[in-house]
CSV table of C-alpha atoms and ligand atoms in Angstrom, one decimal:
chain,number,residue,atom,x,y,z
A,1,MET,CA,0.0,0.0,0.0
A,2,ASN,CA,1.4,3.4,-0.9
A,3,THR,CA,2.2,6.2,1.6
A,4,PRO,CA,1.5,9.5,-0.2
A,5,ILE,CA,1.9,11.8,2.8
A,6,ARG,CA,5.2,10.3,3.9
A,7,ASP,CA,6.5,10.2,0.3
A,8,PHE,CA,5.6,13.9,-0.2
A,9,VAL,CA,7.4,14.9,3.0
A,10,GLU,CA,10.5,12.8,2.2
A,11,LYS,CA,10.7,14.5,-1.2
A,12,TYR,CA,10.3,17.9,0.3
A,13,ILE,CA,13.1,17.2,2.8
A,14,ALA,CA,15.4,16.0,0.0
A,15,SER,CA,14.7,19.1,-2.0
A,16,GLU,CA,16.3,21.3,0.7
A,17,ALA,CA,13.7,24.0,-0.1
A,18,VAL,CA,13.8,27.3,1.8
A,19,ARG,CA,11.0,27.1,4.4
A,20,ALA,CA,9.5,30.6,4.3
A,21,HIS,CA,6.5,29.1,6.0
A,22,MET,CA,5.5,27.8,9.4
A,23,PRO,CA,6.6,26.0,11.7
A,24,GLY,CA,9.2,28.4,13.1
A,25,HIS,CA,11.9,25.7,13.5
A,26,LYS,CA,12.4,25.7,9.6
A,27,GLY,CA,13.3,22.1,9.7
A,28,LYS,CA,16.4,22.7,11.8
A,29,THR,CA,16.8,20.0,14.4
A,30,LEU,CA,16.5,20.6,18.1
A,31,LEU,CA,14.4,17.6,18.9
A,32,GLY,CA,15.2,15.4,15.9
A,33,CYS,CA,11.9,15.3,14.1
A,34,GLU,CA,11.6,18.9,12.8
A,35,GLN,CA,12.5,18.2,9.2
A,36,ALA,CA,9.4,16.1,8.7
A,37,ASP,CA,7.2,18.6,10.6
A,38,ILE,CA,5.7,20.7,7.8
A,39,THR,CA,2.5,22.7,7.3
A,40,GLU,CA,-0.1,23.0,4.5
A,41,ILE,CA,2.4,24.1,1.7
A,42,ALA,CA,1.6,23.6,-2.0
A,43,GLY,CA,1.1,20.0,-2.7
A,44,ALA,CA,0.7,19.0,1.0
A,45,ASP,CA,-3.1,19.1,0.9
A,46,SER,CA,-5.2,20.3,3.9
A,47,LEU,CA,-6.7,17.9,6.4
A,48,TYR,CA,-10.2,19.4,6.6
A,49,GLU,CA,-10.4,20.2,2.8
A,50,ALA,CA,-8.6,17.1,1.6
A,51,SER,CA,-8.4,16.6,-2.1
A,52,GLY,CA,-4.8,15.4,-2.6
A,53,ILE,CA,-2.3,13.3,-0.7
A,54,ILE,CA,-4.4,13.3,2.5
A,55,LYS,CA,-7.5,12.2,0.6
A,56,GLU,CA,-5.5,9.5,-1.0
A,57,SER,CA,-4.1,8.3,2.3
A,58,GLU,CA,-7.6,8.4,4.0
A,59,ALA,CA,-8.8,6.3,1.1
A,60,ASN,CA,-6.1,3.7,1.9
A,61,ALA,CA,-7.4,3.7,5.5
A,62,SER,CA,-10.9,3.3,4.2
A,63,LYS,CA,-9.9,0.2,2.2
A,64,LEU,CA,-8.3,-1.4,5.3
A,65,PHE,CA,-11.1,-0.6,7.7
A,66,GLU,CA,-13.8,-1.2,5.0
A,67,CYS,CA,-15.7,2.0,5.9
A,68,GLU,CA,-15.2,5.7,5.4
A,69,SER,CA,-12.2,6.9,7.3
A,70,PHE,CA,-11.3,10.4,8.4
A,71,TYR,CA,-8.0,11.2,10.1
A,72,SER,CA,-7.8,13.1,13.4
A,73,ALA,CA,-4.4,14.5,14.6
A,74,GLU,CA,-6.1,15.3,17.9
A,75,GLY,CA,-7.0,11.9,19.2
A,76,SER,CA,-10.4,10.2,19.7
A,77,SER,CA,-11.3,13.2,21.8
A,78,LEU,CA,-11.8,15.3,18.6
A,79,CYS,CA,-13.7,12.5,16.9
A,80,ILE,CA,-16.1,12.1,19.9
A,81,ARG,CA,-17.0,15.8,19.7
A,82,ALA,CA,-17.4,15.5,16.0
A,83,MET,CA,-19.7,12.4,16.3
A,84,LEU,CA,-21.9,14.3,18.8
A,85,TYR,CA,-22.1,17.3,16.5
A,86,LEU,CA,-23.1,14.9,13.6
A,87,LEU,CA,-25.8,13.5,15.8
A,88,LYS,CA,-27.1,16.9,16.7
A,89,ARG,CA,-27.2,18.0,13.0
A,90,GLN,CA,-29.1,14.8,12.3
A,91,GLY,CA,-31.9,15.9,14.7
A,92,VAL,CA,-30.9,13.7,17.6
A,93,THR,CA,-32.3,15.2,20.9
A,94,ARG,CA,-32.1,12.2,23.2
A,95,LEU,CA,-28.8,10.5,24.0
A,96,ILE,CA,-28.5,7.2,25.9
A,97,ALA,CA,-24.9,6.5,27.0
A,98,SER,CA,-22.9,4.0,28.9
A,99,ARG,CA,-21.6,5.2,32.2
A,100,ASN,CA,-17.9,4.6,31.4
A,101,ALA,CA,-17.8,7.5,29.0
A,102,HIS,CA,-14.6,9.5,28.5
A,103,LYS,CA,-14.4,13.1,29.7
A,104,SER,CA,-14.3,14.3,26.0
A,105,PHE,CA,-17.8,12.9,25.7
A,106,ILE,CA,-19.0,14.9,28.7
A,107,SER,CA,-17.4,18.2,27.5
A,108,GLY,CA,-18.9,17.5,24.0
A,109,CYS,CA,-22.3,16.9,25.6
A,110,ALA,CA,-22.1,20.1,27.6
A,111,LEU,CA,-21.0,22.2,24.6
A,112,LEU,CA,-23.7,20.8,22.3
A,113,ASP,CA,-26.4,20.7,25.0
A,114,PHE,CA,-27.0,17.0,25.4
A,115,SER,CA,-27.8,15.7,28.9
A,116,PRO,CA,-27.2,11.9,28.4
A,117,ILE,CA,-29.4,9.3,30.0
A,118,TRP,CA,-27.0,7.0,31.7
A,119,LEU,CA,-27.2,3.3,31.5
A,120,LYS,CA,-26.8,1.6,34.9
A,121,ALA,CA,-23.4,0.0,35.4
A,122,SER,CA,-21.7,-2.1,37.9
A,123,GLU,CA,-18.4,-0.1,38.0
A,124,TYR,CA,-17.2,3.3,36.6
A,125,LEU,CA,-14.7,1.8,34.3
A,126,SER,CA,-16.8,-1.1,33.0
A,127,CYS,CA,-18.7,-1.1,29.7
A,128,GLY,CA,-21.2,-3.8,31.0
A,129,ILE,CA,-24.6,-2.9,29.6
A,130,ASP,CA,-28.0,-4.4,30.6
A,131,ASN,CA,-29.7,-4.9,27.2
A,132,CYS,CA,-33.1,-5.2,28.8
A,133,GLU,CA,-32.7,-1.7,30.4
A,134,LEU,CA,-31.5,-0.3,27.1
A,135,SER,CA,-34.4,-1.9,25.2
A,136,LYS,CA,-36.9,-0.3,27.7
A,137,LEU,CA,-35.2,3.1,27.4
A,138,LEU,CA,-35.3,2.9,23.6
A,139,LEU,CA,-39.0,2.1,23.6
A,140,GLN,CA,-39.8,4.9,26.1
A,141,SER,CA,-39.8,7.8,23.8
A,142,ASN,CA,-40.5,8.9,20.2
A,143,GLU,CA,-37.7,11.4,20.3
A,144,LYS,CA,-34.9,11.0,17.8
A,145,THR,CA,-32.4,8.9,19.8
A,146,ALA,CA,-28.8,7.9,19.6
A,147,VAL,CA,-27.0,5.4,21.8
A,148,PHE,CA,-23.3,6.1,22.6
A,149,ILE,CA,-21.3,3.4,24.2
A,150,THR,CA,-17.6,3.1,25.1
A,151,THR,CA,-16.2,-0.2,24.3
A,152,PRO,CA,-13.6,-1.8,24.8
A,153,ASP,CA,-13.4,-0.3,28.3
A,154,TYR,CA,-10.3,0.7,30.2
A,155,LEU,CA,-10.2,-2.7,31.9
A,156,GLY,CA,-10.5,-4.8,28.7
A,157,GLY,CA,-14.2,-5.5,28.9
A,158,CYS,CA,-16.1,-5.6,25.6
A,159,ALA,CA,-19.8,-4.8,25.1
A,160,ASP,CA,-21.9,-6.9,22.8
A,161,ILE,CA,-22.1,-4.4,20.0
A,162,LYS,CA,-24.0,-6.8,17.7
A,163,ALA,CA,-26.9,-7.2,20.2
A,164,ILE,CA,-26.9,-3.5,21.0
A,165,SER,CA,-26.9,-2.5,17.4
A,166,ALA,CA,-29.9,-4.9,16.8
A,167,LEU,CA,-31.8,-3.1,19.6
A,168,CYS,CA,-30.9,0.3,18.1
A,169,LYS,CA,-31.9,-0.7,14.6
A,170,ALA,CA,-35.3,-2.0,15.8
A,171,SER,CA,-36.1,1.3,17.3
A,172,GLY,CA,-34.6,3.6,14.7
A,173,ALA,CA,-31.8,4.8,17.0
A,174,TYR,CA,-28.3,5.6,15.8
A,175,LEU,CA,-25.4,3.7,17.5
A,176,CYS,CA,-22.0,5.4,18.0
A,177,VAL,CA,-19.1,3.7,19.7
A,178,ASP,CA,-16.1,5.2,21.4
A,179,CYS,CA,-13.6,2.5,20.4
A,180,ALA,CA,-10.6,4.5,21.4
A,181,HIS,CA,-9.0,1.3,22.7
A,182,GLY,CA,-9.8,-0.9,19.8
A,183,ALA,CA,-8.4,0.2,16.5
A,184,TYR,CA,-6.7,-3.2,16.1
A,185,LEU,CA,-10.0,-5.1,16.6
A,186,LYS,CA,-10.6,-4.7,12.8
A,187,PHE,CA,-7.6,-7.0,12.1
A,188,LEU,CA,-8.5,-10.0,14.2
A,189,PRO,CA,-9.3,-13.2,12.2
A,190,GLU,CA,-13.0,-12.3,12.8
A,191,SER,CA,-13.3,-8.5,13.0
A,192,LEU,CA,-14.7,-7.1,16.2
A,193,TYR,CA,-14.7,-3.6,14.9
A,194,PRO,CA,-17.8,-1.6,15.7
A,195,THR,CA,-18.6,-0.6,12.1
A,196,ASP,CA,-18.6,-4.4,11.2
A,197,LEU,CA,-20.9,-5.2,14.1
A,198,GLY,CA,-23.7,-2.7,13.2
A,199,ALA,CA,-22.5,0.7,14.6
A,200,ASP,CA,-23.2,3.8,12.5
A,201,MET,CA,-20.0,5.6,13.6
A,202,CYS,CA,-17.1,5.0,15.8
A,203,CYS,CA,-13.7,6.5,16.7
A,204,SER,CA,-10.5,4.7,17.5
A,205,SER,CA,-7.2,6.0,18.7
A,206,ALA,CA,-4.7,4.6,16.3
A,207,HIS,CA,-2.0,5.7,18.8
A,208,LYS,CA,-3.3,3.5,21.6
A,209,THR,CA,-3.0,0.1,19.9
A,210,LEU,CA,-1.3,0.6,16.5
A,211,PRO,CA,2.3,1.9,16.0
A,212,VAL,CA,1.1,5.5,15.5
A,213,LEU,CA,2.3,8.7,17.1
A,214,THR,CA,0.3,10.1,20.1
A,215,GLY,CA,-2.7,12.0,18.7
A,216,GLY,CA,-3.4,9.9,15.6
A,217,ALA,CA,-7.0,8.6,15.5
A,218,TYR,CA,-9.8,7.8,13.0
A,219,LEU,CA,-13.4,8.7,12.7
A,220,HIS,CA,-15.1,5.8,11.0
A,221,ILE,CA,-18.5,5.8,9.4
A,222,ALA,CA,-20.3,2.7,8.2
A,223,SER,CA,-21.6,2.4,4.7
A,224,THR,CA,-25.1,1.9,6.1
A,225,ALA,CA,-25.1,5.1,8.1
A,226,PRO,CA,-27.0,8.2,6.9
A,227,LYS,CA,-25.1,9.9,4.0
A,228,ALA,CA,-25.1,13.2,5.9
A,229,PHE,CA,-22.6,11.7,8.5
A,230,CYS,CA,-19.9,11.3,5.8
A,231,GLU,CA,-20.9,14.5,4.0
A,232,ASN,CA,-20.4,16.6,7.1
A,233,ALA,CA,-17.6,14.6,8.8
A,234,LYS,CA,-14.8,17.0,7.8
A,235,SER,CA,-16.7,20.1,8.9
A,236,ALA,CA,-17.6,18.4,12.1
A,237,LEU,CA,-13.9,17.6,12.8
A,238,SER,CA,-12.8,21.1,11.8
A,239,LEU,CA,-15.4,22.7,14.1
A,240,PHE,CA,-13.5,21.4,17.2
A,241,GLY,CA,-10.0,20.8,15.7
A,242,SER,CA,-6.9,23.0,15.4
A,243,THR,CA,-6.2,24.7,12.1
A,244,SER,CA,-2.6,23.4,12.5
A,245,PRO,CA,-2.9,19.6,12.5
A,246,SER,CA,0.4,17.9,13.0
A,247,TYR,CA,1.9,16.5,9.8
A,248,LEU,CA,4.1,14.2,11.9
A,249,ILE,CA,0.9,12.6,13.1
A,250,LEU,CA,-0.6,12.5,9.6
A,251,GLN,CA,2.6,10.8,8.3
A,252,SER,CA,2.3,8.4,11.1
A,253,LEU,CA,-1.3,7.5,10.2
A,254,ASP,CA,-0.3,7.2,6.6
A,255,THR,CA,2.6,4.9,7.3
A,256,ALA,CA,0.4,2.8,9.5
A,257,ASN,CA,-1.7,1.9,6.5
A,258,ALA,CA,1.4,0.2,4.8
A,259,TYR,CA,2.3,-1.4,8.2
A,260,ILE,CA,-1.2,-2.9,8.5
A,261,ALA,CA,-1.4,-4.0,4.8
A,262,ASN,CA,2.0,-5.7,5.2
A,263,GLY,CA,1.2,-8.7,7.3
A,264,TYR,CA,-0.1,-7.0,10.5
A,265,PRO,CA,-3.2,-9.3,11.0
A,266,GLU,CA,-0.8,-12.3,11.0
A,267,ARG,CA,1.6,-10.6,13.4
A,268,LEU,CA,-1.3,-9.7,15.6
A,269,SER,CA,-2.7,-13.2,15.7
A,270,GLU,CA,0.7,-14.6,16.6
A,271,PHE,CA,1.1,-12.1,19.4
A,272,ILE,CA,-2.3,-12.8,20.8
A,273,ILE,CA,-1.4,-16.5,21.1
A,274,LYS,CA,1.7,-15.4,23.2
A,275,ILE,CA,-0.4,-13.1,25.4
A,276,ASN,CA,-3.0,-15.9,26.0
A,277,ILE,CA,-0.2,-18.2,27.1
A,278,ALA,CA,1.1,-15.5,29.4
A,279,LYS,CA,-2.4,-14.9,30.9
A,280,GLY,CA,-2.6,-18.6,31.5
A,281,ARG,CA,0.6,-18.6,33.5
A,282,LEU,CA,-0.6,-15.7,35.6
A,283,LYS,CA,-3.9,-17.4,36.3
A,284,ASP,CA,-2.1,-20.7,37.2
A,285,HIS,CA,0.0,-18.7,39.7
A,286,GLY,CA,-3.1,-17.4,41.4
A,287,PHE,CA,-3.7,-14.0,39.9
A,288,VAL,CA,-7.3,-13.0,39.0
A,289,LEU,CA,-7.6,-11.5,35.5
A,290,CYS,CA,-10.5,-9.7,33.9
A,291,GLY,CA,-11.6,-8.5,30.5
A,292,SER,CA,-11.9,-10.3,27.2
A,293,GLU,CA,-10.0,-7.8,25.0
A,294,PRO,CA,-7.1,-9.7,23.5
A,295,LEU,CA,-4.4,-7.0,23.9
A,296,LYS,CA,-5.1,-5.9,27.4
A,297,LEU,CA,-3.7,-7.7,30.4
A,298,THR,CA,-5.8,-6.6,33.4
A,299,LEU,CA,-5.2,-7.9,36.9
A,300,LYS,CA,-7.6,-7.6,39.9
A,301,PRO,CA,-4.8,-8.0,42.4
A,302,LYS,CA,-6.6,-7.6,45.8
A,303,SER,CA,-7.3,-11.3,46.0
A,304,TYR,CA,-3.6,-11.9,45.6
A,305,GLY,CA,-2.9,-9.4,48.4
A,306,TYR,CA,-1.9,-6.3,46.5
A,307,CYS,CA,-3.5,-3.0,45.4
A,308,GLY,CA,-3.0,-2.2,41.8
A,309,GLY,CA,-0.6,0.6,42.7
A,310,GLU,CA,1.6,-1.7,44.7
A,311,LEU,CA,2.0,-4.1,41.7
A,312,ALA,CA,2.6,-1.1,39.4
A,313,LYS,CA,5.5,-0.1,41.7
A,314,LEU,CA,6.9,-3.6,41.6
A,315,LEU,CA,6.8,-3.5,37.8
A,316,GLU,CA,8.4,0.0,37.7
A,317,ASN,CA,11.2,-1.2,39.9
A,318,ALA,CA,11.8,-3.8,37.2
A,319,GLY,CA,11.8,-1.1,34.5
A,320,ILE,CA,8.3,-1.8,33.3
A,321,PHE,CA,5.7,1.0,33.2
A,322,PRO,CA,2.0,-0.1,33.1
A,323,GLU,CA,-0.8,1.9,31.5
A,324,PHE,CA,-2.9,2.3,34.6
A,325,ALA,CA,-3.2,1.2,38.2
A,326,ASP,CA,-5.6,2.1,40.9
A,327,SER,CA,-6.6,0.4,44.2
A,328,ASP,CA,-8.5,-2.3,42.4
A,329,TYR,CA,-6.8,-2.9,39.0
A,330,LEU,CA,-3.5,-3.0,37.2
A,331,VAL,CA,-3.9,-2.6,33.4
A,332,LEU,CA,-1.2,-3.3,30.9
A,333,MET,CA,-1.8,-2.4,27.2
A,334,LEU,CA,0.3,-4.5,24.9
A,335,THR,CA,0.8,-4.7,21.2
A,336,PRO,CA,2.9,-6.9,18.9
A,337,GLU,CA,5.7,-4.4,19.4
A,338,ASN,CA,5.9,-5.8,23.0
A,339,ALA,CA,6.7,-9.3,21.7
A,340,ASP,CA,10.3,-9.1,23.0
A,341,SER,CA,9.3,-7.8,26.5
A,342,LEU,CA,6.3,-10.0,27.3
A,343,ASP,CA,8.5,-12.6,29.2
A,344,LYS,CA,10.1,-9.8,31.3
A,345,ILE,CA,6.6,-8.5,32.3
A,346,ILE,CA,5.4,-12.0,33.3
A,347,THR,CA,8.6,-12.8,35.2
A,348,ALA,CA,8.3,-9.6,37.2
A,349,LEU,CA,4.6,-10.3,38.0
A,350,LEU,CA,5.3,-13.8,39.0
A,351,SER,CA,8.0,-12.6,41.4
A,352,ALA,CA,5.4,-11.0,43.6
A,353,GLU,CA,4.9,-13.1,46.7
A,354,ARG,CA,1.3,-14.0,47.4
A,355,ARG,CA,-0.1,-12.3,50.5
A,356,GLN,CA,-3.4,-12.3,52.4
A,357,ALA,CA,-6.3,-11.1,50.3
A,358,ILE,CA,-7.3,-7.5,50.7
A,359,LYS,CA,-11.0,-7.4,51.5
A,360,ASP,CA,-12.2,-3.8,50.8
A,361,SER,CA,-13.7,-2.9,47.4
A,362,ALA,CA,-14.8,0.2,45.5
A,363,PRO,CA,-18.2,1.8,46.5
A,364,ASP,CA,-21.2,1.5,44.2
A,365,LEU,CA,-21.7,4.1,41.6
A,366,CYS,CA,-23.4,7.2,42.8
A,367,ASP,CA,-26.1,7.7,40.1
A,368,CYS,CA,-26.8,11.4,41.0
A,369,PRO,CA,-29.9,12.9,39.5
A,370,TYR,CA,-29.7,15.9,37.1
A,371,ALA,CA,-30.8,19.2,38.7
A,372,ILE,CA,-30.0,21.3,35.6
A,373,SER,CA,-28.6,20.5,32.1
A,374,LEU,CA,-24.9,19.9,31.6
A,375,ARG,CA,-24.7,23.0,29.5
A,376,GLU,CA,-26.4,25.3,32.1
A,377,ALA,CA,-24.1,24.0,34.8
A,378,LEU,CA,-21.0,24.5,32.7
A,379,PHE,CA,-21.8,28.1,32.2
A,380,ALA,CA,-23.2,28.8,35.6
A,381,GLU,CA,-21.4,30.9,38.3
A,382,SER,CA,-19.4,28.5,40.4
A,383,GLU,CA,-17.4,28.2,43.6
A,384,ILE,CA,-14.9,25.6,44.8
A,385,ILE,CA,-15.8,23.8,48.1
A,386,LYS,CA,-14.6,20.8,50.0
A,387,ALA,CA,-15.9,17.6,48.3
A,388,SER,CA,-16.9,16.2,51.8
A,389,GLN,CA,-19.3,19.2,52.3
A,390,SER,CA,-20.9,19.1,48.8
A,391,LEU,CA,-24.0,17.1,49.7
A,392,GLY,CA,-27.0,18.5,47.9
A,393,ARG,CA,-25.0,20.9,45.7
A,394,ILE,CA,-25.1,21.0,41.9
A,395,LEU,CA,-21.8,20.0,40.3
A,396,ALA,CA,-20.4,22.8,38.0
A,397,GLN,CA,-17.1,21.4,36.8
A,398,PHE,CA,-17.8,19.4,33.7
A,399,ASN,CA,-16.7,16.2,35.1
A,400,ILE,CA,-15.3,14.7,38.3
A,401,ALA,CA,-13.2,11.9,37.0
A,402,CYS,CA,-11.8,8.9,38.7
A,403,PRO,CA,-8.6,8.2,36.8
A,404,PRO,CA,-8.6,7.4,33.9
A,405,ALA,CA,-11.0,10.2,33.0
A,406,VAL,CA,-14.3,8.5,33.6
A,407,PRO,CA,-16.9,10.6,35.3
A,408,ILE,CA,-17.8,9.9,39.0
A,409,ALA,CA,-20.4,12.7,38.5
A,410,VAL,CA,-21.0,15.2,35.7
A,411,CYS,CA,-22.0,18.9,35.7
A,412,GLY,CA,-25.6,19.6,36.4
A,413,GLU,CA,-26.0,16.6,38.7
A,414,ARG,CA,-27.0,17.0,42.3
A,415,ILE,CA,-24.5,15.4,44.6
A,416,ASN,CA,-25.9,12.6,46.8
A,417,GLU,CA,-24.5,10.6,49.8
A,418,GLN,CA,-23.2,7.9,47.5
A,419,ALA,CA,-21.2,10.5,45.5
A,420,LEU,CA,-19.5,11.6,48.7
A,421,LYS,CA,-18.4,8.0,49.4
A,422,CYS,CA,-17.0,7.8,45.8
A,423,PHE,CA,-15.2,11.1,46.1
A,424,GLU,CA,-13.5,9.8,49.3
A,425,TYR,CA,-12.6,6.5,47.7
A,426,TYR,CA,-11.0,8.1,44.6
A,427,GLY,CA,-9.3,10.8,46.6
A,428,ILE,CA,-11.3,13.8,45.3
A,429,LYS,CA,-10.7,16.6,47.9
A,430,GLU,CA,-12.3,19.7,46.3
A,431,ILE,CA,-14.9,20.3,43.7
A,432,SER,CA,-16.5,23.1,41.8
A,433,VAL,CA,-20.3,23.6,42.4
A,434,VAL,CA,-22.9,26.0,41.1
A,435,LYS,CA,-23.2,29.1,43.4
A,436,GLU,CA,-26.4,29.3,45.3
B,501,LIG,C1,-12.3,5.4,26.4
B,501,LIG,C2,-11.5,6.5,25.9
B,501,LIG,N1,-12.1,7.3,25.0
B,501,LIG,C3,-11.5,8.4,24.5
B,501,LIG,C4,-10.3,8.7,24.8
B,501,LIG,C5,-9.6,9.9,24.2
B,501,LIG,O1,-8.7,9.5,23.3
B,501,LIG,P1,-7.5,10.4,22.8
B,501,LIG,O2,-6.5,10.4,23.8
B,501,LIG,O3,-7.0,9.6,21.5
B,501,LIG,O4,-8.0,11.7,22.5
B,501,LIG,C6,-9.6,8.0,25.8
B,501,LIG,C7,-8.2,8.3,26.2
B,501,LIG,O5,-7.6,7.7,27.0
B,501,LIG,C8,-10.3,6.8,26.3
B,501,LIG,O6,-9.7,6.0,27.2
């Protein structure tokens, strides 16, 4: 597969042209990557009005993902806001969402005046969805509705997109998926990619699971989705995006197309076999694992006598840095590029001596009711108070997140007793509330 953006930049570097254009480094090297960091010069195309090399490269991605592909140089965060805007343009007034939404979803909702109806969940980070509850909610209203789910979740859980999509289709609702953690799912022997399982649109952060620079992501639109989604995708992305998208990231997305086309599915399958063997060794040793996502290795270490943070420290001391750890979980995100370090990781984990199980667990979700809309709360006068004294107040900050960026409560919600327990558990000391 060709790499038109990278080829263009390589030629430009070789031409030793005088750079009387941005960026200010003029290709002179301080960091090492400046030569390839260009802007929209003649021939370089323009991300949001693509008609040349970027369009060609996006068409390559479309071939690989078998759906319309639009690049983002500002992560899935940008694509999530763009999807919300596309839903709004399409007349959607009612949004049903899974509780493990990322904070970019919350800020997008507040800006575009959606107040999502949350699906009940067992844990903040989990994408577990009760299809009966969703089905009831879908049937409850004649409003134009969209369902927005976040799967895979941070812990490696995967929602049943096929079943959810069938429910959405039966009631005429759109289905959007935040698949930030799952770009690679398209390339499994049997695709688990949202647009193949019935979603209308999804985003995925190429940088999270493919060899792409941080910030590289895709907005993907299924061929069965309304035409307006594709027609307005670029303007939706440009509405929230920078006018200076990074050409380093665009080259990286471009190069990833050739990487994927050149034997990636086979390399992925081989690596997944290795991870599965490693997961088996950990289980045999007494660790409890969770999640079904193939490239995540998630431990629930309390039954083995450790908090996630303690195991993370143990790994760090061995020169291994995990993706995420909190009291209850340790999450490692692995890709075929880890093939040579997998043994080191497993050896380090197996070196942890088993201890007495830790009994405490995270409090239940707080499920605070809305008092005002997200948008009203975001623009309301606010004050910062101690989280422990916030009972009954309306949250003003757009999101109180437990790491990693999943909302404990969102703006506009009235803080209840359970929220106070959650703030304490996740170490939230101060919050911003609407002034009374
Ligand atoms: C579930 C989820 N969605 C969206 C995002 C935002 O993605 P990006 O960092 O590519 O903007 C993240 C980031 O961690 C995430 O975990």
